[in-house]
Short mmCIF file of C-alpha atoms in Angstrom, two decimals:
data_model
loop_
_atom_site.label_atom_id
_atom_site.label_comp_id
_atom_site.label_asym_id
_atom_site.label_seq_id
_atom_site.Cartn_x
_atom_site.Cartn_y
_atom_site.Cartn_z
CA MET A 187 268.49 38.06 44.48
CA THR A 188 269.48 35.29 46.70
CA VAL A 189 266.90 34.82 49.94
CA VAL A 190 267.72 33.31 53.20
CA LEU A 191 265.52 30.54 53.99
CA HIS A 192 266.51 29.49 56.94
CA THR A 193 269.43 29.27 59.60
CA ILE A 194 270.77 27.02 62.04
CA PRO A 195 272.96 27.79 64.71
CA TYR A 196 276.53 25.75 65.20
CA THR A 197 274.95 24.94 68.59
CA SER A 198 272.27 22.98 66.68
CA TYR A 199 274.32 20.31 65.04
CA PRO A 200 274.10 16.97 66.58
CA SER A 201 276.68 15.97 69.40
CA PRO A 202 279.64 15.29 69.25
CA ARG A 203 280.18 18.31 67.14
CA PRO A 204 283.17 17.91 64.81
CA ASN A 205 286.28 20.07 65.74
CA ASP A 206 286.24 23.16 63.69
CA LEU A 207 282.37 23.82 64.94
CA GLN A 208 283.81 23.19 68.51
CA TYR A 209 287.05 25.63 67.90
CA MET A 210 284.24 28.15 66.57
CA LEU A 211 282.34 27.51 69.61
CA GLY A 212 285.34 27.78 72.39
CA GLU A 213 284.53 24.33 73.09
CA GLY A 214 286.94 22.63 75.34
CA PRO A 215 290.64 24.37 75.26
CA TRP A 216 290.41 24.98 71.74
CA TRP A 217 291.69 28.43 72.04
CA LYS A 218 294.07 28.21 74.93
CA PRO A 219 297.38 27.61 72.91
CA LEU A 220 296.46 30.54 70.37
CA PRO A 221 297.62 34.35 70.57
CA TYR A 222 293.94 35.34 69.30
CA ALA A 223 291.21 33.55 69.57
CA PRO A 224 288.34 33.50 66.84
CA THR A 225 285.90 36.29 68.30
CA LEU A 226 286.10 39.88 68.09
CA GLU A 227 288.04 40.53 70.87
CA GLY A 228 290.88 38.30 69.16
CA LEU A 229 290.73 40.07 65.64
CA GLN A 230 290.84 43.40 67.47
CA GLY A 231 293.83 42.01 69.79
CA ALA A 232 295.48 40.57 66.63
CA ALA A 233 295.13 44.07 64.50
CA LYS A 234 296.43 46.27 67.15
CA SER A 235 299.49 43.43 67.48
CA ILE A 236 300.67 42.86 63.85
CA ALA A 237 303.55 44.58 62.87
CA PHE A 238 303.95 45.06 59.03
CA PRO A 239 307.71 46.42 57.50
CA PRO A 240 307.08 49.42 55.04
CA THR A 241 309.51 47.82 53.11
CA VAL A 242 307.46 44.55 52.53
CA ARG A 243 304.27 46.83 52.13
CA GLU A 244 306.04 48.56 49.29
CA VAL A 245 307.17 45.35 47.76
CA LEU A 246 303.82 43.98 47.98
CA TRP A 247 302.18 46.70 46.51
CA GLN A 248 304.40 47.07 43.71
CA ALA A 249 304.04 43.38 42.75
CA LEU A 250 300.10 43.66 42.77
CA GLN A 251 300.04 46.43 40.49
CA GLN A 252 302.68 45.03 38.12
CA GLN A 253 300.06 41.53 38.40
CA TYR A 254 296.75 43.55 37.77
CA LEU A 255 298.92 45.21 35.26
CA ARG A 256 299.30 42.56 32.85
CA LEU A 257 295.91 41.25 33.89
CA GLY A 258 294.47 44.38 32.33
CA LEU A 259 292.77 44.88 35.51
CA ASP A 260 291.94 48.08 37.99
CA ASP A 261 294.40 48.97 39.98
CA SER A 262 292.92 51.23 42.29
CA LYS A 263 291.35 49.11 44.55
CA LEU A 264 295.07 48.41 45.45
CA LEU A 265 295.89 51.98 46.47
CA PRO A 266 294.83 51.50 50.70
CA LEU A 267 297.28 48.70 50.44
CA LYS A 268 299.82 51.49 50.66
CA ASP A 269 298.50 53.00 53.62
CA ALA A 270 300.89 51.95 56.27
CA GLN A 271 297.25 51.70 58.53
CA THR A 272 296.08 49.04 56.06
CA LEU A 273 295.33 45.65 57.42
CA THR A 274 294.09 42.41 55.22
CA VAL A 275 291.88 39.46 55.74
CA ALA A 276 292.52 36.36 53.65
CA THR A 277 291.43 33.24 52.55
CA ALA A 278 293.03 30.66 49.63
CA HIS A 279 292.58 27.88 47.65
CA GLN A 280 293.78 26.09 44.69
CA PRO A 281 292.01 27.69 41.62
CA ILE A 282 289.80 24.68 40.55
CA LEU A 283 288.35 24.29 37.24
CA TYR A 284 285.34 26.92 36.05
CA GLY A 285 285.23 28.36 39.67
CA GLY A 286 285.38 24.89 41.56
CA PRO A 287 282.66 23.73 44.28
CA LEU A 288 280.62 26.12 46.14
CA PHE A 289 282.70 26.45 49.03
CA VAL A 290 285.57 28.28 46.84
CA LEU A 291 282.87 31.12 46.22
CA VAL A 292 281.85 31.10 49.59
CA LYS A 293 285.09 30.88 51.35
CA ILE A 294 286.15 34.44 49.55
CA ALA A 295 282.50 36.07 50.04
CA ALA A 296 282.74 35.25 53.55
CA THR A 297 286.39 37.30 53.72
CA ILE A 298 284.68 40.02 51.73
CA HIS A 299 281.79 40.54 54.73
CA LEU A 300 284.37 40.25 57.50
CA ALA A 301 286.59 42.68 55.96
CA ARG A 302 283.82 45.11 55.47
CA TYR A 303 282.32 44.41 59.15
CA LEU A 304 286.13 44.89 60.90
CA SER A 305 286.53 48.23 58.60
CA GLN A 306 283.33 49.30 60.29
CA ILE A 307 284.64 48.09 64.02
CA LEU A 308 288.38 49.23 63.83
CA HIS A 309 287.71 52.45 62.00
CA ARG A 310 290.75 51.68 59.62
CA SER A 311 290.84 49.87 55.97
CA ILE A 312 290.72 46.28 55.86
CA ILE A 313 291.54 44.74 52.27
CA PRO A 314 290.08 41.14 51.69
CA VAL A 315 292.58 39.25 49.83
CA TYR A 316 292.08 35.83 47.79
CA VAL A 317 295.46 33.69 47.55
CA LEU A 318 295.61 31.79 44.19
CA GLY A 319 296.93 28.06 44.89
CA SER A 320 298.75 28.83 41.69
CA GLU A 321 301.87 26.67 42.72
CA ASP A 322 299.35 22.94 43.68
CA HIS A 323 300.14 20.55 41.22
CA ASP A 324 297.45 18.43 42.42
CA HIS A 325 295.44 17.96 38.56
CA GLU A 326 293.39 15.56 39.64
CA GLU A 327 291.68 17.92 41.76
CA VAL A 328 292.09 21.29 40.18
CA PHE A 329 290.69 20.00 36.96
CA SER A 330 287.83 17.85 37.90
CA LEU A 331 284.22 19.01 39.12
CA GLN A 332 280.90 17.57 39.21
CA LEU A 333 278.53 18.48 36.81
CA GLY A 334 275.16 17.11 35.60
CA GLY A 335 275.67 14.14 38.17
CA GLN A 336 278.90 13.25 36.65
CA ARG A 337 282.67 14.09 37.53
CA ARG A 338 284.06 15.48 34.26
CA ARG A 339 288.07 15.54 33.97
CA PHE A 340 289.83 18.22 31.96
CA PRO A 341 292.72 16.30 30.51
CA VAL A 342 295.94 17.95 31.49
CA ASP A 343 299.31 16.38 29.78
CA LYS A 344 301.87 18.03 31.99
CA PRO A 345 301.95 16.00 35.35
CA TYR A 346 303.75 17.99 37.51
CA THR A 347 303.51 21.34 36.52
CA PRO A 348 301.82 24.08 38.81
CA VAL A 349 298.54 24.37 37.63
CA GLY A 350 299.02 27.88 37.50
CA ARG A 351 301.33 27.66 34.55
CA VAL A 352 298.91 25.47 32.66
CA PRO A 353 298.27 26.30 29.43
CA THR A 354 294.47 27.02 28.73
CA THR A 355 294.45 25.66 25.35
CA GLY A 356 291.20 23.35 25.08
CA MET A 357 289.87 24.95 28.19
CA ALA A 358 287.34 27.26 26.17
CA ALA A 359 285.93 24.16 24.28
CA PHE A 360 286.10 21.63 27.18
CA LEU A 361 283.66 24.05 28.45
CA GLN A 362 281.64 24.41 25.47
CA HIS A 363 281.32 20.79 24.81
CA LEU A 364 279.87 20.35 28.46
CA LEU A 365 277.74 23.08 27.83
CA THR A 366 276.04 21.92 24.40
CA GLU A 367 275.94 18.05 26.40
CA LEU A 368 273.71 19.80 29.11
CA GLY A 369 271.48 21.97 26.33
CA VAL A 370 272.65 25.16 27.79
CA SER A 371 272.56 28.02 25.29
CA THR A 372 271.68 30.97 27.03
CA GLN A 373 275.33 33.19 28.14
CA THR A 374 274.73 33.92 31.51
CA PRO A 375 277.49 36.43 33.30
CA TYR A 376 279.26 33.53 35.27
CA LEU A 377 279.88 31.87 32.03
CA ALA A 378 280.57 35.05 30.09
CA HIS A 379 283.51 35.78 32.69
CA LEU A 380 284.71 32.23 32.25
CA PHE A 381 285.01 32.40 28.58
CA GLU A 382 286.65 35.69 28.63
CA SER A 383 289.10 34.57 31.15
CA LEU A 384 289.55 31.58 29.07
CA HIS A 385 290.05 33.15 26.14
CA ARG A 386 292.35 36.00 26.70
CA PHE A 387 295.54 33.93 28.78
CA ASP A 388 297.45 31.30 28.03
CA THR A 389 298.39 30.34 30.97
CA TYR A 390 295.72 29.13 33.88
CA GLY A 391 296.32 31.13 36.69
CA PRO A 392 296.73 34.25 35.03
CA ALA A 393 293.45 33.32 33.86
CA PHE A 394 291.73 32.27 37.13
CA GLN A 395 293.03 34.96 38.94
CA TYR A 396 291.18 37.22 36.01
CA PHE A 397 288.03 35.49 36.68
CA ILE A 398 287.96 35.90 40.39
CA ALA A 399 288.74 39.28 40.04
CA ARG A 400 285.94 40.29 37.43
CA ILE A 401 283.07 38.33 39.39
CA PHE A 402 283.94 40.26 42.75
CA GLU A 403 285.33 43.64 40.86
CA GLN A 404 281.79 45.47 42.66
CA THR A 405 283.89 44.31 46.13
CA GLU A 406 286.63 45.37 47.56
CA LEU A 407 288.41 42.21 46.95
CA VAL A 408 291.90 41.60 45.81
CA VAL A 409 293.26 38.70 44.04
CA VAL A 410 296.97 37.71 44.23
CA ASP A 411 299.20 35.34 43.03
CA PRO A 412 301.97 34.11 45.24
CA ASP A 413 303.80 32.91 42.24
CA ASP A 414 305.61 35.61 41.93
CA GLY A 415 309.26 36.24 42.12
CA ALA A 416 309.37 39.84 43.82
CA LEU A 417 306.90 38.35 46.79
CA LYS A 418 308.85 34.98 46.87
CA GLN A 419 312.33 37.41 47.53
CA LEU A 420 310.74 37.99 50.72
CA PHE A 421 310.55 34.75 52.01
CA ILE A 422 314.03 33.43 51.07
CA ASP A 423 315.37 33.32 54.36
CA VAL A 424 312.65 30.84 55.56
CA PHE A 425 313.03 28.87 52.15
CA GLU A 426 317.04 29.24 53.34
CA ARG A 427 316.75 28.06 56.87
CA GLU A 428 314.63 24.98 55.85
CA ILE A 429 316.71 23.64 53.23
CA ALA A 430 319.19 23.86 56.32
CA THR A 431 317.77 22.49 59.18
CA HIS A 432 314.20 21.02 57.97
CA ALA A 433 312.83 22.92 61.49
CA SER A 434 308.76 22.42 60.18
CA ARG A 435 309.26 18.57 60.94
CA ASP A 436 310.38 19.46 64.83
CA HIS A 437 307.96 22.74 65.51
CA ILE A 438 304.89 21.16 63.70
CA GLU A 439 305.45 17.86 66.21
CA ARG A 440 306.01 20.54 68.99
CA MET A 441 302.51 21.88 68.60
CA ARG A 442 300.82 18.40 68.15
CA GLN A 443 302.26 17.83 71.55
CA LYS A 444 300.78 20.99 73.18
CA TRP A 445 297.52 19.75 71.72
CA THR A 446 297.83 16.32 73.31
CA GLN A 447 298.58 17.63 76.52
CA LEU A 448 295.32 19.37 75.85
CA GLY A 449 293.21 16.20 75.44
CA ILE A 450 292.78 17.08 71.50
CA GLU A 451 294.85 14.87 68.70
CA ILE A 452 295.24 17.45 65.09
CA HIS A 453 297.13 14.89 62.51
CA GLN A 454 296.50 17.21 59.62
CA ILE A 455 299.96 17.89 58.06
CA ARG A 456 301.17 14.31 56.53
CA SER A 457 304.35 15.00 54.36
CA PRO A 458 307.52 13.80 55.93
CA TYR A 459 309.28 15.77 53.23
CA LEU A 460 311.34 19.00 53.14
CA PRO A 461 308.16 22.01 52.64
CA VAL A 462 310.66 23.26 49.64
CA PHE A 463 309.90 22.50 45.85
CA TYR A 464 311.53 23.13 42.80
CA MET A 465 310.22 24.75 40.10
CA GLY A 466 312.99 25.97 37.63
CA ALA A 467 312.97 23.04 35.01
CA GLY A 468 308.83 23.59 34.49
CA VAL A 469 307.49 21.04 37.17
CA ARG A 470 307.49 21.16 40.67
CA GLU A 471 309.60 18.75 42.28
CA ARG A 472 310.32 18.18 45.83
CA ILE A 473 314.07 18.34 47.00
CA GLU A 474 315.97 15.86 48.78
CA ARG A 475 319.40 15.65 50.48
CA HIS A 476 321.82 12.88 49.88
CA GLY A 477 324.67 13.66 51.87
CA ASP A 478 326.68 16.55 50.28
CA THR A 479 324.09 16.67 47.60
CA TRP A 480 320.95 17.79 46.65
CA LYS A 481 318.57 15.98 44.24
CA THR A 482 315.43 16.94 42.55
CA THR A 483 312.82 13.78 42.52
CA LEU A 484 311.95 14.18 39.09
CA THR A 485 314.37 15.81 37.10
CA GLN A 486 317.21 14.63 38.96
CA THR A 487 318.57 18.28 39.15
CA GLN A 488 321.76 18.56 41.28
CA PHE A 489 322.82 20.94 43.81
CA ASN A 490 325.56 20.93 46.38
CA HIS A 491 324.50 23.28 49.07
CA THR A 492 325.95 26.66 48.12
CA ALA A 493 324.92 25.86 44.34
CA LEU A 494 321.23 25.24 45.66
CA ILE A 495 321.24 28.65 48.16
CA ASP A 496 322.81 30.47 45.06
CA THR A 497 320.07 29.33 42.76
CA LEU A 498 317.60 30.67 45.39
CA HIS A 499 318.94 33.88 45.93
CA ARG A 500 319.31 34.62 42.37
CA TYR A 501 315.96 32.63 41.09
CA PRO A 502 313.51 32.74 44.49
CA GLN A 503 310.75 32.20 41.87
CA HIS A 504 312.28 28.66 40.95
CA PHE A 505 311.38 27.73 44.42
CA SER A 506 308.08 26.68 46.12
CA PRO A 507 306.69 26.75 49.70
CA GLY A 508 305.15 23.00 50.39
CA VAL A 509 301.59 22.42 52.80
CA ALA A 510 303.66 23.55 55.85
CA LEU A 511 305.15 26.80 54.50
CA ARG A 512 302.12 28.23 52.33
CA PRO A 513 300.62 29.33 55.25
CA LEU A 514 303.61 31.41 56.31
CA TYR A 515 304.52 32.49 53.24
CA GLN A 516 301.12 34.22 52.75
CA GLN A 517 301.30 35.71 56.53
CA ARG A 518 304.66 37.09 54.98
CA ILE A 519 303.93 38.88 52.43
CA LEU A 520 300.28 40.30 53.89
CA PRO A 521 299.64 42.36 56.45
CA ASN A 522 296.86 39.66 57.68
CA ILE A 523 295.16 39.63 60.79
CA ALA A 524 292.72 36.86 59.84
CA PHE A 525 292.90 33.72 57.76
CA VAL A 526 289.20 32.37 56.71
CA ALA A 527 289.82 28.74 56.22
CA GLY A 528 288.04 25.11 55.74
CA PRO A 529 287.23 22.67 58.35
CA SER A 530 289.99 21.03 57.22
CA GLU A 531 292.53 23.62 56.50
CA LEU A 532 291.66 25.06 59.78
CA LEU A 533 293.01 22.30 61.97
CA TYR A 534 296.16 21.75 59.73
CA TRP A 535 297.06 25.97 60.76
CA LEU A 536 296.44 25.05 63.93
CA GLU A 537 299.82 22.42 64.06
CA LEU A 538 301.42 25.64 62.71
CA GLY A 539 301.86 27.97 65.53
CA GLU A 540 305.06 26.59 67.13
CA LEU A 541 306.61 27.25 63.45
CA PHE A 542 305.28 30.57 63.02
CA ALA A 543 306.66 31.52 66.04
CA HIS A 544 310.01 30.06 65.58
CA TYR A 545 310.12 31.89 62.09
CA GLY A 546 309.00 34.66 63.64
CA VAL A 547 306.13 35.53 61.22
CA PHE A 548 302.73 36.64 62.65
CA TYR A 549 300.23 34.24 64.00
CA PRO A 550 296.71 35.59 62.40
CA THR A 551 293.12 34.96 63.41
CA LEU A 552 291.63 31.75 62.19
CA LEU A 553 288.09 31.24 61.68
CA ARG A 554 286.08 28.99 59.59
CA ARG A 555 283.96 29.99 56.84
CA ASN A 556 280.29 30.00 56.69
CA SER A 557 278.66 27.30 55.20
CA ILE A 558 275.79 26.94 52.78
CA PHE A 559 273.04 24.87 51.43
CA PHE A 560 270.85 25.96 48.24
CA LEU A 561 267.17 24.14 48.01
CA LYS A 562 264.42 24.98 45.80
CA ASP A 563 261.62 26.65 47.31
CA ASP A 564 259.68 23.38 47.36
CA MET A 565 262.47 21.45 48.78
CA TYR A 566 262.74 23.53 51.40
CA GLU A 567 259.03 23.31 51.73
CA ILE A 568 258.90 19.73 52.59
CA VAL A 569 261.81 19.97 54.71
CA ARG A 570 260.12 22.73 56.86
CA GLN A 571 256.54 21.46 56.90
CA PHE A 572 257.67 17.64 57.95
CA GLY A 573 259.56 19.50 60.72
CA LEU A 574 262.91 18.65 59.86
CA LEU A 575 264.56 21.53 60.22
CA ASP A 576 265.75 20.88 63.64
CA HIS A 577 267.24 17.24 62.40
CA PHE A 578 268.92 18.86 59.13
CA PHE A 579 272.35 17.14 59.81
CA GLN A 580 271.28 14.03 60.93
CA PRO A 581 271.89 11.19 58.65
CA TYR A 582 268.61 10.63 55.85
CA HIS A 583 267.06 7.41 57.59
CA GLN A 584 266.65 9.73 60.78
CA TRP A 585 264.91 11.83 58.24
CA GLN A 586 262.51 8.52 57.61
CA ASP A 587 261.91 7.31 60.90
CA PHE A 588 261.18 11.19 62.25
CA ILE A 589 258.23 11.27 59.86
CA LEU A 590 256.85 7.68 60.57
CA THR A 591 256.95 8.36 64.15
CA HIS A 592 255.80 12.10 64.38
CA HIS A 593 253.93 12.45 61.29
CA LEU A 594 252.40 9.03 61.06
CA GLY A 595 252.28 8.11 64.70
CA LEU A 596 253.73 4.63 63.86
CA SER A 597 256.25 3.18 66.99
CA HIS A 598 259.06 1.53 65.98
CA PRO A 599 259.02 -2.22 67.09
CA LEU A 600 262.51 -2.53 68.45
CA PRO A 601 261.97 -0.93 72.18
CA PHE A 602 259.24 -2.97 72.84
CA VAL A 603 260.80 -6.17 70.86
CA ARG A 604 263.61 -5.98 73.20
CA LYS A 605 261.16 -5.26 76.23
CA LYS A 606 259.66 -8.57 75.63
CA VAL A 607 263.04 -10.55 74.90
CA GLU A 608 264.49 -9.50 78.35
CA ALA A 609 260.69 -10.66 80.02
CA LEU A 610 261.31 -14.16 78.19
CA THR A 611 264.92 -14.18 78.94
CA GLN A 612 264.55 -13.02 82.58
CA LEU A 613 261.77 -16.16 82.99
CA LEU A 614 264.05 -18.60 81.64
CA THR A 615 266.93 -17.72 83.82
CA ASP A 616 265.01 -17.62 86.88
CA PHE A 617 263.10 -21.81 86.00
CA ASN A 618 267.05 -22.71 85.28
CA ASN A 619 267.87 -21.50 88.91
CA LEU A 620 264.65 -22.60 90.56
CA HIS A 621 265.21 -26.21 89.74
CA ASP A 622 269.22 -25.74 90.05
CA LEU A 623 269.65 -27.42 86.39
CA LYS A 624 273.02 -25.65 86.26
CA MET A 625 272.60 -24.84 82.56
CA ASP A 626 273.34 -20.77 82.91
CA SER A 627 275.83 -20.67 79.45
CA TYR A 628 273.01 -22.41 77.75
CA VAL A 629 270.37 -20.04 78.95
CA GLU A 630 272.77 -17.09 78.27
CA ALA A 631 273.77 -18.31 75.09
CA GLN A 632 270.09 -19.12 73.52
CA ALA A 633 268.44 -15.93 75.16
CA THR A 634 271.78 -13.75 73.05
CA ARG A 635 270.95 -15.54 70.15
CA MET A 636 267.36 -14.81 70.29
CA ARG A 637 267.54 -11.65 70.85
CA ASN A 638 269.77 -11.12 67.96
CA ARG A 639 266.98 -12.82 65.91
CA ALA A 640 264.26 -10.40 67.34
CA GLU A 641 266.21 -7.27 67.21
CA GLU A 642 267.06 -8.40 63.15
CA THR A 643 263.29 -9.05 62.72
CA ALA A 644 261.86 -5.68 63.99
CA GLN A 645 264.95 -4.04 61.93
CA LYS A 646 263.85 -5.53 58.97
CA LEU A 647 260.26 -4.80 59.50
CA TRP A 648 260.72 -1.25 60.12
CA LYS A 649 263.35 -1.10 56.59
CA ALA A 650 259.72 -2.88 54.94
CA LEU A 651 257.36 0.04 56.54
CA ARG A 652 259.84 2.64 54.86
CA LYS A 653 259.70 1.24 51.94
CA LYS A 654 255.84 0.53 51.93
CA HIS A 655 255.71 4.91 52.18
CA LYS A 656 258.64 5.24 49.51
CA ALA A 657 256.27 7.80 47.93
CA LEU A 658 255.74 9.90 50.84
CA PHE A 659 259.67 9.82 51.10
CA THR A 660 260.37 10.57 47.33
CA PRO A 661 260.11 14.61 47.53
CA VAL A 662 261.97 14.50 50.69
CA SER A 663 264.76 12.19 49.41
CA GLN A 664 265.09 14.73 46.45
CA ALA A 665 265.66 17.68 48.99
CA TYR A 666 268.26 15.59 51.43
CA ARG A 667 270.15 14.27 48.29
CA THR A 668 270.43 18.24 47.19
CA ALA A 669 272.15 19.04 50.57
CA PHE A 670 273.87 15.90 50.72
CA PRO A 671 274.70 14.48 47.20
CA GLN A 672 277.05 11.65 48.55
CA PRO A 673 277.67 10.17 52.39
CA ASN A 674 278.84 12.56 54.52
CA VAL A 675 279.50 14.59 51.46
CA TRP A 676 278.00 18.34 51.81
CA GLN A 677 276.69 20.34 48.83
CA GLU A 678 279.12 23.14 49.00
CA ARG A 679 281.81 20.53 48.64
CA TYR A 680 280.16 18.34 45.61
CA THR A 681 278.20 20.54 43.84
CA SER A 682 280.07 23.36 41.21
CA SER A 683 279.63 26.88 41.17
CA LEU A 684 279.34 26.55 37.43
CA GLU A 685 276.05 24.27 38.06
CA CYS A 686 274.55 26.85 40.03
CA SER A 687 274.83 29.57 37.49
CA LEU A 688 274.08 28.48 34.27
CA TYR A 689 270.41 29.39 33.74
CA THR A 690 270.61 32.52 36.33
CA GLN A 691 271.85 36.26 35.24
CA GLU A 692 272.18 36.95 38.89
CA PRO A 693 274.77 37.37 40.52
CA TRP A 694 274.61 35.18 43.56
CA TRP A 695 278.14 35.55 44.44
CA LEU A 696 277.41 39.24 45.44
CA ASP A 697 274.81 38.05 47.64
CA LEU A 698 276.39 35.64 49.75
CA ALA A 699 279.18 38.60 50.52
CA GLU A 700 276.46 40.58 52.21
CA LEU A 701 275.19 37.10 53.69
CA LEU A 702 277.79 35.43 54.92
CA HIS A 703 279.72 36.56 58.13
CA PRO A 704 282.18 33.86 59.98
CA LEU A 705 281.87 35.57 63.47
CA GLU A 706 277.65 34.19 63.54
CA HIS A 707 278.11 30.58 63.54
CA THR A 708 275.17 29.60 61.48
CA PHE A 709 274.54 27.89 58.68
CA TYR A 710 272.73 29.39 55.67
CA LEU A 711 269.93 27.56 53.94
CA LEU A 712 269.32 29.69 50.91
CA ARG A 713 267.07 29.56 47.93
CA MET A 714 268.43 28.02 44.46
CA PRO A 715 269.64 30.70 42.42
#
């Protein structure tokens, strides 16, 4: 069972807090342009306001039933979606290799917890949904992971193929090779589900969809693959209007201006291109206009406008939303009142409010996912005993300085040196003025040089003191590097879920669904599985 070692409130994060935390805490004008704040009241308002057409609900249910039938999954948990009162809360991410970094399962677990909480509060069925980012074609991100202190990459020889359509050939063997290299011989539940998924399906999208559904099968989670012709049929009107007008560009800029007027700068969506991709030739490629002709960027497939729209209506599965339209597509096909996002993802959703309004798509409550840190018991004890829990998010050198000053009683020489240099500078200045020597510039220049050299020497002496106590800092360093494996990179974005599941029989990801509550504004320090 996953044990909570400690929790840290968002308010304890050192100032200035990043935008995503300011947003969740309501610090500043973040909530002003939004229909629903990231609060219980906001969620209740969203639940009262959403209108989801029965015809769309029927298409969603039928499409999901077909997906689950093809996967061989129990479709009984889909039944509540037929009820007109049932709503969803959702999260989404690409199907990163073997489960991806920790934050992928964290997002899903937090979404499950939120759905359970809202079901009790709202007295209606709220279903947690994970939307599979199967149409992405960023192979570098999707087919790489950190394992055993190294970045591993599964080779894919079909560039620009949507990741969900990449063959699984060789993925199980590659996983077995990694396990053999690490000396892992025990079959854990996580590994068993991974191997089953990779052996069972020929393409990666269904394999990952099945994997997530299986490891969370004891929960209410529904996994949706949006790369589905029936679901895309529901989005044809947006595709068609976007092709005709490229309205997203202007409406995103308009939303940015709203934020700027509030003193907030957001610029997460950087692509200037039409956010509609074509996948009819087996690759995901942009569509560009050249006069009266539309042409794809890779295969050079050409359409006139009439032919392109005709193809869209006949084969909607050949079209894919880009980053600016993906959230709208997701909201069009789901009765969704809340989206659980990562920090950067949250900000790019905040650029889309005007675009949602333009296309008449319901804009949900946006919530930041929780963040976790797995630590071994001895590492946590080191952090606790040295009083570092209140300084958890500070740089490592500040951890060292805190120990030197508060536990060894040492004082950094820099403040003393600055005071002495200031006194000496004043003495020289007074002497120059007293005798009217007119050497003001020279005295000032020498004082600056003296100050810089003295401060540099003080810093080097303090750095040498840190090295002298290297043995004391070794276990502290191990704890810090576990939580923050690289500069400005948190464990949840670096360490893979696979690595946390190599030696444990415990389904720790299910424990997270019991623990993580997006409305609690809390970081969690948890015992390492």
